[in-house]
Structure formats: structure tokens, C-alpha cells
Short mmCIF file of C-alpha atoms and ligand atoms in Angstrom, two decimals:
data_model
loop_
_atom_site.label_atom_id
_atom_site.label_comp_id
_atom_site.label_asym_id
_atom_site.label_seq_id
_atom_site.Cartn_x
_atom_site.Cartn_y
_atom_site.Cartn_z
CA MET A 1 -28.52 26.32 -11.76
CA ASP A 2 -29.24 22.65 -11.41
CA ALA A 3 -27.25 19.70 -10.13
CA ILE A 4 -27.50 17.66 -13.31
CA ASP A 5 -25.84 20.43 -15.39
CA VAL A 6 -22.94 20.55 -12.93
CA ILE A 7 -22.55 16.75 -12.90
CA VAL A 8 -22.68 16.52 -16.73
CA THR A 9 -20.10 19.32 -17.11
CA LYS A 10 -17.58 17.38 -15.03
CA ARG A 11 -18.62 13.98 -16.38
CA ASP A 12 -17.75 15.26 -19.88
CA GLY A 13 -14.35 16.45 -18.71
CA ARG A 14 -15.10 20.18 -18.83
CA GLU A 15 -14.13 22.90 -16.34
CA LEU A 16 -16.66 23.90 -13.68
CA SER A 17 -17.38 27.64 -13.54
CA ALA A 18 -16.96 29.59 -10.29
CA GLU A 19 -20.75 29.99 -10.15
CA GLN A 20 -21.33 26.25 -10.55
CA ILE A 21 -18.87 25.45 -7.75
CA ASP A 22 -20.28 28.05 -5.33
CA TRP A 23 -23.82 26.93 -6.02
CA VAL A 24 -23.28 23.18 -5.78
CA VAL A 25 -21.23 23.29 -2.53
CA ASP A 26 -23.74 25.62 -0.88
CA ALA A 27 -26.80 23.71 -2.15
CA TYR A 28 -25.32 20.40 -0.97
CA THR A 29 -24.63 21.81 2.50
CA ARG A 30 -28.24 23.03 2.71
CA GLY A 31 -29.62 19.66 1.56
CA VAL A 32 -30.93 21.01 -1.77
CA VAL A 33 -28.50 18.83 -3.75
CA ALA A 34 -29.05 15.18 -2.78
CA ASP A 35 -26.35 12.76 -1.59
CA GLU A 36 -26.70 10.65 -4.75
CA GLN A 37 -26.12 13.73 -6.93
CA MET A 38 -23.07 14.81 -4.92
CA SER A 39 -21.64 11.29 -4.99
CA SER A 40 -22.00 11.26 -8.78
CA LEU A 41 -20.21 14.63 -8.99
CA ALA A 42 -17.47 13.44 -6.60
CA MET A 43 -16.89 10.40 -8.83
CA ALA A 44 -16.73 12.63 -11.94
CA ILE A 45 -14.15 14.81 -10.12
CA LEU A 46 -12.17 11.71 -9.10
CA LEU A 47 -12.09 10.49 -12.71
CA ASN A 48 -11.60 13.82 -14.54
CA GLY A 49 -9.82 15.96 -11.94
CA MET A 50 -10.02 19.71 -11.32
CA ASN A 51 -7.56 22.47 -12.26
CA ARG A 52 -5.94 24.92 -9.82
CA ARG A 53 -8.72 27.51 -10.23
CA GLU A 54 -11.46 24.95 -9.66
CA ILE A 55 -9.74 23.46 -6.57
CA ALA A 56 -9.22 26.93 -5.06
CA GLY A 57 -12.88 27.83 -5.72
CA TRP A 58 -14.08 24.52 -4.25
CA THR A 59 -11.95 25.06 -1.13
CA GLN A 60 -13.19 28.64 -0.64
CA ALA A 61 -16.80 27.49 -1.06
CA MET A 62 -16.28 24.87 1.68
CA ILE A 63 -14.68 27.48 3.96
CA ARG A 64 -17.66 29.82 3.40
CA SER A 65 -20.05 27.03 4.44
CA GLY A 66 -19.08 27.61 8.08
CA ALA A 67 -17.27 29.78 10.59
CA ARG A 68 -13.72 31.09 10.30
CA MET A 69 -11.65 31.37 13.46
CA ASP A 70 -9.81 34.55 14.31
CA TRP A 71 -6.72 34.75 16.51
CA SER A 72 -5.99 38.45 16.09
CA ALA A 73 -6.52 38.98 19.85
CA LEU A 74 -3.31 37.01 20.53
CA PRO A 75 -0.12 39.03 21.04
CA GLY A 76 1.92 36.87 18.61
CA ARG A 77 1.87 34.88 15.38
CA THR A 78 0.03 31.61 14.84
CA THR A 79 1.55 28.60 13.12
CA ASP A 80 0.26 25.06 12.75
CA LYS A 81 1.07 21.63 11.32
CA HIS A 82 -1.10 19.06 9.60
CA SER A 83 -0.07 15.48 9.01
CA THR A 84 -1.84 13.27 6.49
CA GLY A 85 -1.56 10.52 9.11
CA GLY A 86 0.53 7.48 9.73
CA VAL A 87 1.44 4.66 12.09
CA GLY A 88 3.03 5.84 15.34
CA ASP A 89 2.66 9.47 14.23
CA LYS A 90 2.50 11.15 17.62
CA ILE A 91 4.48 14.21 16.46
CA THR A 92 1.75 16.77 17.28
CA LEU A 93 2.09 15.94 20.99
CA PRO A 94 5.69 17.10 21.47
CA LEU A 95 5.59 19.55 18.53
CA ALA A 96 2.77 21.90 19.61
CA PRO A 97 4.31 22.69 23.04
CA LEU A 98 7.80 22.83 21.52
CA VAL A 99 6.83 25.51 18.99
CA ALA A 100 5.02 27.45 21.72
CA ALA A 101 8.17 27.29 23.86
CA CYS A 102 10.05 28.89 20.94
CA GLY A 103 7.61 31.80 20.52
CA GLY A 104 4.80 30.62 18.22
CA TYR A 105 1.10 30.26 19.04
CA VAL A 106 -0.22 26.87 17.91
CA PRO A 107 -4.01 26.54 17.45
CA GLN A 108 -4.27 22.89 16.48
CA LEU A 109 -7.67 21.43 15.60
CA SER A 110 -7.31 17.67 15.42
CA GLY A 111 -9.34 14.57 14.69
CA ARG A 112 -9.91 11.06 15.91
CA GLY A 113 -8.48 7.96 14.29
CA LEU A 114 -10.31 5.79 11.81
CA GLY A 115 -8.77 2.62 10.38
CA HIS A 116 -5.13 1.72 10.95
CA THR A 117 -3.83 5.25 11.66
CA GLY A 118 -4.34 6.78 15.10
CA GLY A 119 -5.93 10.13 15.90
CA THR A 120 -4.29 12.81 18.02
CA LEU A 121 -7.42 13.32 20.16
CA ASP A 122 -7.61 9.60 21.01
CA LYS A 123 -3.99 9.72 22.18
CA LEU A 124 -4.51 12.77 24.38
CA GLU A 125 -7.75 11.38 25.80
CA SER A 126 -5.73 8.59 27.38
CA ILE A 127 -4.50 11.24 29.86
CA PRO A 128 -6.92 11.12 32.82
CA GLY A 129 -9.23 14.16 32.86
CA TRP A 130 -8.12 15.65 29.53
CA ARG A 131 -10.96 17.21 27.53
CA ALA A 132 -10.97 17.48 23.70
CA SER A 133 -14.05 19.69 23.25
CA LEU A 134 -13.53 23.39 23.92
CA SER A 135 -15.58 26.46 23.07
CA ASN A 136 -13.88 29.19 21.03
CA ASP A 137 -13.40 31.27 24.19
CA GLU A 138 -11.82 28.31 26.00
CA MET A 139 -9.48 27.75 23.04
CA LEU A 140 -8.37 31.36 23.14
CA ASP A 141 -7.88 31.11 26.90
CA VAL A 142 -5.70 27.95 26.65
CA LEU A 143 -3.73 29.47 23.78
CA GLY A 144 -3.14 32.65 25.78
CA ARG A 145 -2.03 30.73 28.88
CA ALA A 146 -0.02 27.89 27.33
CA GLY A 147 0.82 29.10 23.80
CA ALA A 148 -0.61 25.89 22.29
CA VAL A 149 -3.96 24.16 22.23
CA VAL A 150 -4.90 20.81 20.71
CA CYS A 151 -8.64 20.19 20.58
CA ALA A 152 -11.55 18.90 18.49
CA ALA A 153 -12.72 20.93 15.50
CA GLY A 154 -16.21 22.28 16.26
CA GLU A 155 -19.25 21.44 14.14
CA GLY A 156 -19.21 24.94 12.68
CA LEU A 157 -15.90 24.62 10.83
CA ALA A 158 -16.31 23.77 7.11
CA PRO A 159 -19.59 21.83 7.53
CA ALA A 160 -19.65 21.21 3.76
CA ASP A 161 -16.48 19.16 4.13
CA ARG A 162 -17.86 17.25 7.09
CA LYS A 163 -20.85 16.17 5.01
CA LEU A 164 -18.87 15.53 1.83
CA TYR A 165 -16.11 13.55 3.55
CA ALA A 166 -18.68 11.18 5.12
CA LEU A 167 -20.20 10.70 1.66
CA ARG A 168 -16.82 10.10 -0.03
CA ASP A 169 -15.99 7.54 2.63
CA VAL A 170 -18.85 5.29 1.49
CA THR A 171 -18.76 5.99 -2.28
CA GLY A 172 -15.17 5.12 -3.22
CA THR A 173 -14.25 8.77 -3.80
CA VAL A 174 -11.73 9.46 -1.03
CA GLU A 175 -8.64 8.98 -3.23
CA SER A 176 -9.00 12.10 -5.38
CA ILE A 177 -6.14 14.58 -4.92
CA PRO A 178 -8.35 17.67 -5.58
CA LEU A 179 -10.93 16.42 -3.06
CA ILE A 180 -8.35 15.43 -0.40
CA ALA A 181 -6.44 18.71 -0.80
CA SER A 182 -9.58 20.88 -0.62
CA SER A 183 -10.91 18.86 2.34
CA ILE A 184 -7.75 19.26 4.42
CA MET A 185 -7.05 22.86 3.43
CA SER A 186 -10.62 24.12 3.90
CA LYS A 187 -10.39 23.10 7.56
CA LYS A 188 -6.87 24.44 8.05
CA ILE A 189 -7.60 27.79 6.38
CA ALA A 190 -10.90 28.14 8.33
CA GLU A 191 -8.91 27.42 11.51
CA GLY A 192 -7.28 30.80 10.93
CA THR A 193 -3.59 29.95 11.27
CA GLY A 194 -1.13 32.42 9.75
CA ALA A 195 1.41 29.76 8.73
CA LEU A 196 1.08 26.05 8.05
CA VAL A 197 3.49 23.15 7.64
CA LEU A 198 2.14 20.01 5.99
CA ASP A 199 3.65 16.63 6.80
CA VAL A 200 2.66 14.49 3.83
CA LYS A 201 3.39 10.86 4.63
CA VAL A 202 4.57 8.39 1.97
CA GLY A 203 4.55 4.60 2.14
CA SER A 204 2.52 1.54 3.09
CA GLY A 205 1.21 3.09 6.32
CA ALA A 206 0.08 6.32 4.61
CA PHE A 207 -2.72 7.53 2.37
CA MET A 208 -0.19 8.20 -0.38
CA LYS A 209 1.77 5.06 -1.30
CA THR A 210 4.21 6.66 -3.76
CA VAL A 211 6.47 9.71 -3.66
CA ASP A 212 4.93 11.02 -6.92
CA ARG A 213 1.34 10.97 -5.57
CA ALA A 214 2.49 12.50 -2.28
CA ARG A 215 4.33 15.29 -4.15
CA GLU A 216 1.23 16.03 -6.23
CA LEU A 217 -0.93 16.25 -3.08
CA ALA A 218 1.67 18.40 -1.31
CA THR A 219 1.99 20.79 -4.27
CA THR A 220 -1.80 21.15 -4.55
CA MET A 221 -2.13 21.91 -0.83
CA VAL A 222 0.80 24.36 -0.80
CA GLU A 223 -0.80 26.23 -3.74
CA LEU A 224 -4.16 26.34 -1.95
CA GLY A 225 -2.64 27.68 1.26
CA THR A 226 -0.53 30.25 -0.56
CA ASP A 227 -3.49 31.45 -2.66
CA ALA A 228 -5.46 31.91 0.59
CA GLY A 229 -2.71 34.03 2.18
CA VAL A 230 -1.41 31.30 4.56
CA ARG A 231 2.37 30.79 4.43
CA THR A 232 2.44 27.09 3.59
CA VAL A 233 5.31 24.60 3.24
CA ALA A 234 5.16 20.80 2.93
CA LEU A 235 7.58 18.02 3.82
CA LEU A 236 7.26 14.55 2.30
CA THR A 237 8.22 12.10 5.05
CA ALA A 238 8.67 8.33 5.29
CA MET A 239 5.79 6.11 6.41
CA ASP A 240 7.05 2.80 5.03
CA ARG A 241 7.96 1.86 8.64
CA PRO A 242 6.33 3.07 11.89
CA LEU A 243 7.50 6.32 13.44
CA GLY A 244 9.24 5.83 16.77
CA ARG A 245 8.97 2.74 18.96
CA THR A 246 5.31 2.86 20.04
CA VAL A 247 1.98 2.53 18.24
CA GLY A 248 -1.17 3.00 20.35
CA ASN A 249 -2.72 5.82 22.35
CA ALA A 250 -1.26 5.86 25.88
CA LEU A 251 1.95 4.18 24.64
CA GLU A 252 2.47 7.10 22.24
CA VAL A 253 1.75 9.69 24.94
CA ALA A 254 4.48 8.11 27.10
CA GLU A 255 6.94 8.25 24.17
CA SER A 256 6.04 11.90 23.48
CA VAL A 257 6.72 12.78 27.12
CA GLU A 258 10.15 11.12 26.77
CA VAL A 259 10.85 13.41 23.80
CA LEU A 260 9.75 16.46 25.81
CA ALA A 261 12.08 15.31 28.60
CA GLY A 262 15.02 15.47 26.16
CA GLY A 263 15.12 11.74 25.23
CA GLY A 264 12.98 9.54 22.99
CA PRO A 265 13.64 7.74 19.69
CA ALA A 266 15.95 9.50 17.23
CA ASP A 267 13.44 9.58 14.35
CA VAL A 268 10.69 11.16 16.47
CA VAL A 269 13.12 13.77 17.81
CA GLU A 270 14.51 14.52 14.32
CA LEU A 271 11.08 14.99 12.74
CA THR A 272 9.72 17.02 15.68
CA VAL A 273 12.68 19.41 15.58
CA ARG A 274 12.60 19.69 11.77
CA LEU A 275 8.86 20.46 11.71
CA ALA A 276 9.25 22.94 14.59
CA ARG A 277 11.94 24.84 12.65
CA GLU A 278 9.73 24.86 9.54
CA MET A 279 6.72 26.14 11.53
CA LEU A 280 8.74 28.90 13.15
CA ASP A 281 10.35 29.84 9.85
CA ALA A 282 7.01 29.95 8.01
CA ALA A 283 5.69 32.31 10.72
CA GLY A 284 8.79 34.54 10.54
CA LEU A 285 9.84 33.48 14.06
CA SER A 286 13.06 31.62 13.38
CA GLY A 287 15.29 34.07 15.28
CA GLY A 288 14.06 32.90 18.72
CA LYS A 289 14.99 29.93 20.88
CA ASP A 290 16.17 26.88 18.94
CA PRO A 291 13.80 23.88 19.24
CA GLU A 292 16.63 21.47 20.08
CA ARG A 293 17.48 23.64 23.11
CA ALA A 294 13.83 23.90 24.18
CA LEU A 295 13.67 20.09 24.39
CA GLN A 296 16.84 19.96 26.49
CA ASP A 297 16.18 22.86 28.88
CA GLY A 298 12.68 21.75 29.95
CA SER A 299 10.82 24.73 28.47
CA ALA A 300 8.84 22.57 25.99
CA MET A 301 7.91 20.23 28.87
CA ASP A 302 6.70 23.23 30.90
CA VAL A 303 4.36 24.22 28.06
CA TRP A 304 3.12 20.62 27.73
CA ARG A 305 2.21 20.52 31.41
CA ARG A 306 0.40 23.87 31.20
CA MET A 307 -1.42 22.82 28.03
CA ILE A 308 -2.58 19.47 29.46
CA SER A 309 -3.64 20.99 32.82
CA ALA A 310 -5.52 23.83 31.10
CA GLN A 311 -7.72 21.19 29.42
CA GLY A 312 -8.45 19.34 32.67
CA GLY A 313 -5.73 16.70 32.28
CA ASP A 314 -3.32 15.58 34.97
CA PRO A 315 0.18 15.50 33.45
CA ASP A 316 1.42 13.43 36.41
CA ALA A 317 -1.34 10.80 36.33
CA ARG A 318 -0.49 7.18 35.58
CA LEU A 319 -1.42 6.38 32.00
CA PRO A 320 -3.76 3.44 31.30
CA ARG A 321 -2.01 0.12 30.74
CA ALA A 322 -3.40 -2.87 28.87
CA ALA A 323 -4.23 -5.99 30.89
CA GLU A 324 -2.43 -8.49 28.64
CA THR A 325 0.91 -8.53 26.84
CA LEU A 326 2.59 -10.90 24.39
CA GLU A 327 6.18 -10.82 23.20
CA VAL A 328 7.07 -11.47 19.56
CA THR A 329 10.63 -12.80 19.25
CA ALA A 330 13.09 -13.27 16.39
CA ALA A 331 12.96 -16.80 14.95
CA SER A 332 16.60 -16.51 13.78
CA SER A 333 19.60 -14.24 14.12
CA GLY A 334 20.22 -11.59 11.46
CA VAL A 335 19.16 -8.08 10.44
CA LEU A 336 15.64 -6.65 10.64
CA THR A 337 15.18 -5.90 6.92
CA ARG A 338 11.45 -5.23 6.90
CA LEU A 339 9.16 -3.55 9.44
CA ASP A 340 6.08 -2.59 7.53
CA ALA A 341 4.08 0.38 8.78
CA TYR A 342 0.74 -0.89 7.53
CA GLY A 343 1.16 -4.35 9.12
CA VAL A 344 2.16 -2.89 12.50
CA GLY A 345 -0.66 -0.31 12.32
CA LEU A 346 -3.19 -3.03 11.52
CA ALA A 347 -1.91 -5.15 14.42
CA ALA A 348 -2.28 -2.19 16.84
CA TRP A 349 -5.77 -1.55 15.52
CA ARG A 350 -6.77 -5.18 15.99
CA LEU A 351 -5.37 -5.08 19.54
CA GLY A 352 -7.95 -2.37 20.24
CA ALA A 353 -5.97 0.86 19.70
CA GLY A 354 -8.20 1.99 16.81
CA ARG A 355 -11.87 1.93 15.91
CA GLU A 356 -13.87 0.32 13.12
CA ARG A 357 -16.81 2.73 13.19
CA LYS A 358 -16.81 6.38 14.22
CA GLU A 359 -18.86 5.68 17.35
CA ASP A 360 -16.64 2.83 18.66
CA PRO A 361 -14.52 3.43 21.79
CA VAL A 362 -10.75 2.85 21.68
CA SER A 363 -8.67 0.97 24.22
CA PHE A 364 -6.16 3.49 25.59
CA GLY A 365 -3.56 0.94 26.69
CA ALA A 366 -3.62 -1.23 23.56
CA GLY A 367 -0.92 -1.20 20.88
CA VAL A 368 2.56 -2.32 19.92
CA VAL A 369 5.94 -1.49 21.47
CA LEU A 370 8.84 -2.10 19.09
CA HIS A 371 12.15 -3.26 20.55
CA ALA A 372 14.12 -3.25 17.30
CA GLY A 373 14.19 -0.86 14.36
CA LEU A 374 14.72 -1.34 10.65
CA GLY A 375 18.35 -2.31 9.97
CA ASP A 376 19.05 -3.42 13.57
CA ARG A 377 20.98 -6.64 14.18
CA VAL A 378 18.95 -9.13 16.24
CA ARG A 379 19.67 -12.51 17.85
CA GLU A 380 17.45 -15.60 17.72
CA GLY A 381 14.91 -15.44 20.56
CA GLN A 382 15.40 -11.70 21.10
CA PRO A 383 12.12 -9.75 21.64
CA LEU A 384 11.23 -7.76 18.50
CA MET A 385 8.02 -6.25 19.83
CA THR A 386 5.46 -6.50 22.64
CA LEU A 387 1.76 -6.55 21.88
CA HIS A 388 -0.57 -4.90 24.44
CA THR A 389 -4.32 -5.50 24.66
CA ASP A 390 -7.18 -5.67 27.16
CA GLU A 391 -8.54 -8.87 25.60
CA ALA A 392 -6.18 -11.82 25.04
CA SER A 393 -8.52 -13.11 22.30
CA ARG A 394 -7.27 -10.25 20.09
CA PHE A 395 -3.69 -11.57 19.89
CA GLU A 396 -4.43 -14.10 17.16
CA ARG A 397 -5.70 -11.57 14.61
CA ALA A 398 -2.94 -9.10 15.54
CA LEU A 399 -0.32 -11.80 14.91
CA ALA A 400 -1.97 -12.53 11.54
CA ALA A 401 -1.59 -8.82 10.64
CA LEU A 402 2.11 -9.08 11.44
CA ASP A 403 2.60 -12.12 9.21
CA GLY A 404 5.11 -10.95 6.58
CA ALA A 405 5.18 -7.45 8.07
CA TYR A 406 8.62 -8.01 9.60
CA VAL A 407 11.53 -10.01 8.20
CA VAL A 408 14.83 -10.97 9.80
CA GLY A 409 17.28 -11.54 6.93
CA GLU A 410 20.86 -12.70 6.81
CA HIS A 411 22.14 -9.45 5.29
CA ALA A 412 21.11 -5.79 5.44
CA GLY A 413 18.24 -4.96 3.06
CA PRO A 414 18.00 -2.05 0.61
CA ASP A 415 18.24 1.43 2.13
CA PRO A 416 14.89 2.58 3.57
CA LEU A 417 13.32 5.87 2.47
CA PRO A 418 15.06 8.85 4.12
CA LEU A 419 12.95 10.23 7.00
CA VAL A 420 12.51 13.56 5.18
CA ILE A 421 12.22 12.80 1.47
CA ASP A 422 11.51 16.23 0.01
CA ARG A 423 10.35 19.77 0.76
CA VAL A 424 7.68 21.52 -1.32
CA THR A 425 7.23 25.29 -1.35
CA ALA A 426 5.14 27.68 -3.45
N1 URA B 1 -8.28 13.91 5.63
C1 URA B 1 -9.22 14.84 5.41
O1 URA B 1 -9.50 15.67 6.26
N2 URA B 1 -9.85 14.82 4.23
C2 URA B 1 -9.59 13.93 3.26
O2 URA B 1 -10.19 13.98 2.20
C3 URA B 1 -8.61 12.97 3.52
C4 URA B 1 -7.96 13.00 4.72
#
């Protein structure tokens, strides 16, 4: 087998054989196939696509490149969620303890943020003492004690994807549905969950800008999960506007705690409860406690506190706050007809909530707090949002990101996307 044959097969629009896929993924992981050869193949895949058999083979080859986790020692069923990422998407924080409070075990391996969308680990690291890196034994221990664990994926999980994703990032080959689907699902299948709910975001603040592309990605991932024996369901959800009222690490933790205390913004509560029901249903656990009740009776909050403490965090500690704030007010009275997720996400990132390069630190207190939602009536001079940062010099570029991202009109605008747009099953 040689790399040029594999590249030319895909370049000419032909199907890769199972042997070609197994060989090229393994040889690339071992360093036998060079980065320039893999980037050429990734571009050929982006341009010519892969069919269901090829995508499944590619995913399995990436899973085989590393370890596979095993939760059979737990006394119950595992179920997990993956979101393709969005602005203000803090749902994992209330969702993992909520599902555990209703009888599921949630082994959630998460990532850090890059670009305008935040990462779950960055959010949780704003809690003093909380530790993202756990050994497999520690994960099992936290899962056993709390019912849910959120931590960093170890180096051993799908190393082929780790290497390939870094390469795609710098070669213009991220936006291929077969490559995105196999990248996400190789990690989720290797994580060993029995059931999986995918939250595929659609809109300006998401990877997928249109419902059609999001549906294609969701369908591909649901097929991959199902073929691998994981009960998989996907929801397409709105990311044309931010989720909830906060964007930024510690700000989003505070909002998540409000949800766990039985309050919080309606959209965050609705999506958390909907995803919890889907996760429980996919795991065959829907006969237990209802998620809405577990938010009201304090049981989800109890799990949160156990989960955070088990990873060294202090659930009662004061969260970091940014040193500087700036209010953005309405220039006229009317209706908030536009509140663009990408613009708000970019502003939060420029305030210091996100990172430019993988090795950059994030500012835990930085971000945006929204005081009005899409469709709300506002008066001239009323605060629309507050910007938070540690360095006042960042305000100017954050305000530039918000230019055109929000509009106060005289009349209500067109209806926004529904929060849950569609559901995709096998
Ligand atoms: N997230 C991933 O893990 N992989 C991709 O390819 C895109 C998003």
C-alpha cells in the first residue's frame, strides 16, 4: 500500500477500500504517511466526499488508533451529549448533573474553546480548585460517587483524530461533513457511552450555518453511532442568537447554577430539560424522575455539588469577576430585532473570554451579560448588555464586533428560528 495510490483514488472521485482506509489512518498515526500527504488526502475527501461505508471505516480506524473506555463496572447505564458548539452554550454544566439525578451515568469528555465559541473545560476551570485532568480510575471514582463526570479527554483517546484535526485546522479542510462527523464520533464512541444525544447547532454562531448542512451532519453522525452500537439521536437547535443571557466562562457557570437552583433563562432551561429527556430515553431510563422535577427539588444541584467537589472544586467559592465593565445602551426605543450569535461571541472573545492559540490562557471573568433578548421591547437609554473584561483597552475591539450585531427596530422582526428545529433518528 502506498499513500499516493490512496490520494489518487480519492482525487479521481473513486471509493476508498476498507484496506486503504485502515492502512492510511494507521500509517499517518505512526508517522509513516507524512503531513503533506494526509493534507492532500483530506482535501480530496473534502472535495469528493465519502460514502456511508467509507465514513464508518474511517471512524473505526480512528477509534482503533487509541484506547477505548469501558464503564461496565458501573451499576447503571451510561448516556452522554455532544454539542457542536455555540455562543453561550453552557448546557453541559446543568445537564450532566441533571441526568445523573434522574438515574443515568454521564461520562462526559470535553474540550477547551478555540475561536468565538467557548469550551466546557474553560468554564468549569473558573471554579476555584476544579481540576480537568483525571486518570481513568479517578473518572470511574467520580462517576461512581456523583453519577456524572466532566473532564479532559486523555491523550490516548483517538490519537489519529488529534493529529488529523490539528492538520485540518491549518489546511482549510475542517468543513468536510465526513471528516467532522468521523472526528466527533470517533471520540464519542471511544469514550464508551451506551447512548448519545447530539446537539447540532445551526446559525451564525455555529459551525453549520444552514439547516440543510446541519441535518446532513446530524444524519451522518446518527448513522455512525447506530452502526457502532451506540443509541444515537440528534437535535438541530438554534444558534442564530446566543443561548441564555451570559457569554463567558465564570458568567456562564453562574447562570448554570441558577438553572440548577430552579431558575435561569427560559431557553437554557428548555434545552437542558429537552436534552435530558432525550438522553434518558436513548438509554432506556425514561421511567425515572422527570428532569423538570429534579431541577425544582434540588436533586440536580446536589449532584452538581458532589461532582464539582469530587474534582477539587469549591462549589461555594466566589467566582472570578472581571475588573472593568461597560454598559451598552439602546440608542432608541423599539424592539430588539437582531442579536447575532457570532457578533456577541466575537465580542466576548475579544474581551478575553476565549483564546487565539491553543496555549493562550483565558480570562475567567470576561464576557458579555445580555439584559434584553430577541423580540424584547426596549426604551432609549436602557442597558442592552454589559461587557466585562480585565483590560479596559479591549472594549474598543469588542464594540467593533458588536457593530451591526444588534438592531433596535420600530417593529418586531421576522420570527427567529425555533429553539429546537428538528430531531434526527436512525
Ligand atoms: N469538533 C471536532 O471534534 N472535530 C471536528 O472536525 C470539528 C469539530
